[in-house]
Amino acid sequence: MSSEHMQIGEVAARTELSLRTIRHYEETGLVRPSARSQGGFRLYTESDVARLMVIRRMKPLGFTLDEMRDLLEATDRLDSGEELSDAERTALLERIRGFEEAAQRRVADLRTQLARAEEFAATLAARLP
């Protein structure tokens, strides 16, 4: 095995995702192993790990698998190195901007929820001797 390839166990440890979750993301088309070993084991690269980290960061913000796929398709297209028309590049960047705005809104919502939870915990703590 090449030093640039990792088996799924190492990827799971690095991304803090379970083997089952990584396999699920593979089944749904969000990520594909870059290669297979002679024994048929999935092999991943740093690029695959980076892709899984994008997915991992989107999940707690409530993005759906379809939304994750849409964002990854847009970034894949921008990163493909292929010549893009100005219109296509603009459209892809607008899609990404929409995700960035949605992420900012969701982060703000989570901050509000956290503030309420902290206030509740403080209220309970104040009732204790």
XYZ file of N, CA and C in Angstrom:
387
model
N 0.841 -1.179 0.000
C 0.000 0.000 0.000
C 0.879 1.232 0.000
N 0.512 2.201 -0.803
C 1.258 3.449 -0.902
C 1.082 4.264 0.366
N 2.097 5.046 0.718
C 2.024 5.876 1.922
C 0.993 6.989 1.759
N 0.590 7.273 0.520
C -0.407 8.328 0.318
C -1.831 7.805 0.495
N -2.004 6.522 0.598
C -3.323 5.926 0.800
C -3.504 5.455 2.241
N -4.742 5.590 2.720
C -5.089 5.158 4.075
C -6.241 4.174 3.984
N -6.257 3.233 4.906
C -7.393 2.339 4.991
C -8.498 3.029 5.780
N -9.688 2.478 5.693
C -10.866 3.109 6.279
C -10.730 3.320 7.783
N -10.049 2.437 8.485
C -9.876 2.595 9.926
C -9.114 3.861 10.282
N -8.052 4.142 9.540
C -7.286 5.359 9.778
C -8.117 6.591 9.445
N -8.884 6.505 8.355
C -9.746 7.622 7.966
C -10.799 7.869 9.054
N -11.362 6.801 9.579
C -12.359 6.923 10.645
C -11.748 7.611 11.865
N -10.548 7.224 12.230
C -9.884 7.831 13.382
C -9.602 9.313 13.132
N -9.160 9.642 11.947
C -8.809 11.040 11.632
C -10.030 11.936 11.529
N -11.143 11.393 11.040
C -12.344 12.206 10.843
C -13.310 12.124 12.015
N -13.036 11.189 12.944
C -13.934 10.925 14.065
C -15.321 10.509 13.583
N -15.350 9.793 12.467
C -16.569 9.192 11.941
C -16.450 7.680 12.093
N -17.572 7.015 12.275
C -17.528 5.555 12.395
C -17.322 4.927 11.014
N -16.853 3.692 11.028
C -16.707 2.949 9.766
C -18.059 2.872 9.067
N -19.086 2.624 9.846
C -20.441 2.498 9.294
C -20.874 3.801 8.612
N -20.584 4.926 9.254
C -20.952 6.222 8.679
C -20.201 6.468 7.381
N -18.919 6.168 7.354
C -18.138 6.353 6.124
C -18.692 5.465 5.017
N -19.013 4.232 5.344
C -19.597 3.331 4.337
C -20.948 3.853 3.858
N -21.737 4.408 4.783
C -23.035 4.982 4.404
C -22.841 6.141 3.425
N -21.875 7.006 3.719
C -21.602 8.120 2.812
C -21.132 7.619 1.452
N -20.438 6.503 1.439
C -20.036 5.900 0.170
C -21.269 5.379 -0.574
N -22.154 4.676 0.139
C -23.365 4.120 -0.479
C -24.261 5.206 -1.056
N -24.282 6.376 -0.403
C -25.133 7.466 -0.882
C -24.440 8.340 -1.922
N -23.187 8.021 -2.247
C -22.485 8.734 -3.301
C -21.797 10.017 -2.876
N -21.710 10.265 -1.573
C -21.056 11.492 -1.117
C -19.539 11.398 -1.185
N -19.020 10.205 -1.007
C -17.576 9.994 -1.045
C -17.316 8.637 -1.678
N -16.208 8.544 -2.372
C -15.794 7.266 -2.954
C -14.334 7.037 -2.597
N -14.004 5.812 -2.226
C -12.580 5.545 -1.991
C -11.800 5.828 -3.275
N -10.616 6.376 -3.128
C -9.804 6.694 -4.300
C -9.261 5.450 -4.975
N -9.154 4.369 -4.200
C -8.589 3.131 -4.748
C -9.038 1.959 -3.878
N -8.664 0.786 -4.328
C -8.876 -0.441 -3.555
C -7.537 -1.177 -3.509
N -7.294 -1.824 -2.365
C -6.073 -2.621 -2.249
C -6.258 -3.908 -3.036
N -5.191 -4.666 -3.173
C -5.282 -5.950 -3.871
C -6.275 -6.866 -3.182
N -6.414 -6.706 -1.870
C -7.367 -7.514 -1.114
C -8.775 -6.948 -1.124
N -8.999 -5.832 -1.825
C -10.319 -5.247 -1.940
C -10.665 -4.217 -0.876
N -9.685 -3.864 -0.015
C -9.956 -2.879 1.029
C -10.045 -1.480 0.439
N -10.933 -0.674 0.985
C -11.074 0.714 0.552
C -9.797 1.477 0.916
N -9.332 2.310 -0.006
C -8.163 3.146 0.227
C -8.538 4.597 -0.047
N -8.132 5.458 0.852
C -8.497 6.866 0.782
C -7.252 7.739 0.753
N -7.421 8.958 0.231
C -6.341 9.945 0.173
C -6.685 11.122 1.082
N -5.749 12.037 1.202
C -5.991 13.266 1.972
C -7.198 14.018 1.419
N -7.362 14.007 0.109
C -8.508 14.669 -0.513
C -9.822 14.034 -0.056
N -9.832 12.712 0.068
C -11.028 12.017 0.556
C -11.315 12.388 2.004
N -10.262 12.500 2.804
C -10.421 12.899 4.213
C -10.992 14.314 4.275
N -10.480 15.216 3.446
C -10.979 16.593 3.425
C -12.462 16.616 3.049
N -12.856 15.794 2.102
C -14.258 15.703 1.683
C -15.131 15.215 2.839
N -14.663 14.189 3.538
C -15.408 13.681 4.690
C -15.509 14.737 5.794
N -14.490 15.549 5.948
C -14.537 16.610 6.961
C -15.578 17.671 6.598
N -15.736 17.953 5.326
C -16.801 18.881 4.904
C -18.155 18.301 5.309
N -18.352 17.027 5.022
C -19.610 16.357 5.361
C -19.813 16.380 6.875
N -18.764 16.040 7.613
C -18.862 16.008 9.080
C -19.228 17.377 9.639
N -18.728 18.433 9.041
C -19.023 19.785 9.526
C -20.429 20.235 9.145
N -20.958 19.716 8.058
C -22.307 20.086 7.624
C -23.385 19.397 8.456
N -23.103 18.179 8.892
C -24.105 17.370 9.582
C -24.695 18.050 10.812
N -23.890 18.559 11.758
C -24.498 19.167 12.946
C -25.263 20.459 12.650
N -25.070 21.007 11.472
C -25.812 22.201 11.082
C -27.144 21.841 10.425
N -27.421 20.539 10.336
C -28.713 20.093 9.836
C -28.841 20.011 8.326
N -27.732 20.054 7.613
C -27.809 19.912 6.155
C -28.170 18.463 5.815
N -29.009 18.305 4.809
C -29.417 16.975 4.372
C -28.340 16.356 3.483
N -28.462 15.052 3.243
C -27.518 14.390 2.339
C -27.578 15.013 0.947
N -28.781 15.371 0.482
C -28.909 15.998 -0.834
C -28.222 17.363 -0.865
N -28.349 18.118 0.224
C -27.678 19.416 0.282
C -26.162 19.228 0.305
N -25.696 18.242 1.052
C -24.261 17.947 1.080
C -23.775 17.599 -0.324
N -24.546 16.758 -1.002
C -24.184 16.343 -2.359
C -24.124 17.554 -3.285
N -25.108 18.448 -3.160
C -25.166 19.640 -4.009
C -23.933 20.519 -3.795
N -23.572 20.751 -2.540
C -22.383 21.556 -2.261
C -21.125 20.881 -2.790
N -20.994 19.585 -2.544
C -19.798 18.867 -2.997
C -19.697 18.852 -4.522
N -20.825 18.736 -5.200
C -20.803 18.784 -6.669
C -20.321 20.147 -7.152
N -20.776 21.201 -6.495
C -20.351 22.551 -6.885
C -18.856 22.747 -6.645
N -18.383 22.331 -5.477
C -16.949 22.505 -5.195
C -16.101 21.593 -6.078
N -16.596 20.382 -6.349
C -15.867 19.475 -7.252
C -15.717 20.108 -8.630
N -16.793 20.702 -9.110
C -16.773 21.316 -10.438
C -15.783 22.490 -10.466
N -15.818 23.309 -9.423
C -14.885 24.446 -9.370
C -13.436 23.983 -9.268
N -13.214 22.873 -8.551
C -11.858 22.372 -8.326
C -11.367 21.427 -9.420
N -12.203 21.169 -10.419
C -11.875 20.154 -11.429
C -10.708 20.542 -12.335
N -10.412 21.824 -12.405
C -9.354 22.270 -13.303
C -9.834 22.439 -14.739
N -11.097 22.099 -14.982
C -11.654 22.276 -16.324
C -11.979 23.744 -16.560
N -11.959 24.109 -17.815
C -12.318 25.472 -18.204
C -13.815 25.657 -17.977
N -14.162 26.700 -17.239
C -15.569 27.006 -16.971
C -15.919 28.340 -17.608
N -17.122 28.419 -18.124
C -17.575 29.706 -18.643
C -17.787 30.640 -17.457
N -17.793 31.923 -17.730
C -18.030 32.896 -16.655
C -19.385 32.656 -16.010
N -20.382 32.330 -16.831
C -21.730 32.099 -16.306
C -21.756 30.881 -15.390
N -21.069 29.804 -15.796
C -21.058 28.604 -14.968
C -20.306 28.849 -13.662
N -19.168 29.517 -13.747
C -18.398 29.826 -12.539
C -19.228 30.693 -11.587
N -19.906 31.696 -12.121
C -20.745 32.564 -11.304
C -21.868 31.771 -10.647
N -22.502 30.882 -11.402
C -23.600 30.071 -10.858
C -23.096 29.152 -9.742
N -21.941 28.550 -9.940
C -21.373 27.670 -8.907
C -21.028 28.450 -7.647
N -20.437 29.610 -7.827
C -20.092 30.443 -6.675
C -21.344 30.918 -5.933
N -22.413 31.173 -6.662
C -23.679 31.567 -6.027
C -24.250 30.405 -5.214
N -24.138 29.189 -5.741
C -24.589 28.022 -4.972
C -23.807 27.909 -3.671
N -22.503 28.080 -3.763
C -21.663 27.994 -2.563
C -21.993 29.131 -1.604
N -22.228 30.331 -2.143
C -22.599 31.470 -1.301
C -23.908 31.180 -0.561
N -24.836 30.530 -1.215
C -26.088 30.154 -0.563
C -25.850 29.212 0.609
N -24.930 28.283 0.439
C -24.591 27.364 1.538
C -23.891 28.105 2.677
N -23.026 29.039 2.329
C -22.331 29.808 3.362
C -23.337 30.620 4.169
N -24.300 31.238 3.499
C -25.325 32.022 4.191
C -26.191 31.117 5.072
N -26.567 29.957 4.558
C -27.363 29.007 5.347
C -26.576 28.541 6.562
N -25.285 28.280 6.382
C -24.449 27.846 7.503
C -24.373 28.950 8.555
N -24.221 30.196 8.134
C -24.159 31.309 9.086
C -25.471 31.426 9.872
N -26.610 31.263 9.187
C -27.906 31.316 9.876
C -28.030 30.186 10.885
N -27.607 29.000 10.498
C -27.715 27.842 11.380
C -26.779 27.967 12.579
N -25.605 28.528 12.367
C -24.681 28.762 13.476
C -25.311 29.756 14.452
N -25.926 30.811 13.940
C -26.583 31.791 14.808
C -27.710 31.131 15.612
N -28.484 30.272 14.966
C -29.550 29.550 15.670
C -28.977 28.670 16.773
N -27.878 27.984 16.480
C -27.248 27.131 17.490
C -26.712 27.958 18.658
N -26.172 29.143 18.374
C -25.690 30.017 19.455
C -26.845 30.434 20.368
N -27.984 30.727 19.762
C -29.168 31.088 20.545
C -29.592 29.912 21.419
N -29.631 28.717 20.836
C -30.000 27.529 21.610
C -29.013 27.284 22.741
N -27.731 27.455 22.467
C -26.714 27.262 23.493
C -26.882 28.278 24.616
N -27.149 29.533 24.279
C -27.345 30.565 25.304
C -28.540 30.213 26.190
N -29.607 29.716 25.583
C -30.777 29.319 26.365
C -30.454 28.133 27.264
N -29.702 27.183 26.748
C -29.325 26.010 27.537
C -28.428 26.418 28.702
N -27.494 27.317 28.458
C -26.618 27.792 29.529
C -27.415 28.548 30.590
N -28.374 29.345 30.143
C -29.232 30.073 31.082
C -30.032 29.091 31.943
N -30.554 28.065 31.331
C -31.298 27.045 32.058
C -30.407 26.338 33.079
N -29.220 25.941 32.662
C -28.275 25.278 33.570
C -27.911 26.193 34.732
N -27.733 27.473 34.463
C -27.406 28.433 35.518
C -28.578 28.582 36.492
N -29.784 28.575 35.964
C -30.977 28.647 36.815
C -31.033 27.445 37.750
N -30.759 26.274 37.211
C -30.749 25.067 38.049
C -29.636 25.130 39.094
N -28.462 25.561 38.679
C -27.341 25.671 39.604
C -27.637 26.640 40.734
N -28.353 27.715 40.431
C -28.685 28.720 41.444
C -29.635 28.173 42.504
N -30.381 27.152 42.157
C -31.320 26.547 43.107
C -30.633 25.581 44.051
N -29.409 25.224 43.767
C -28.694 24.250 44.586
C -27.878 24.962 45.666
N -27.735 24.302 46.842
C -26.941 24.913 47.931
C -25.454 24.921 47.603
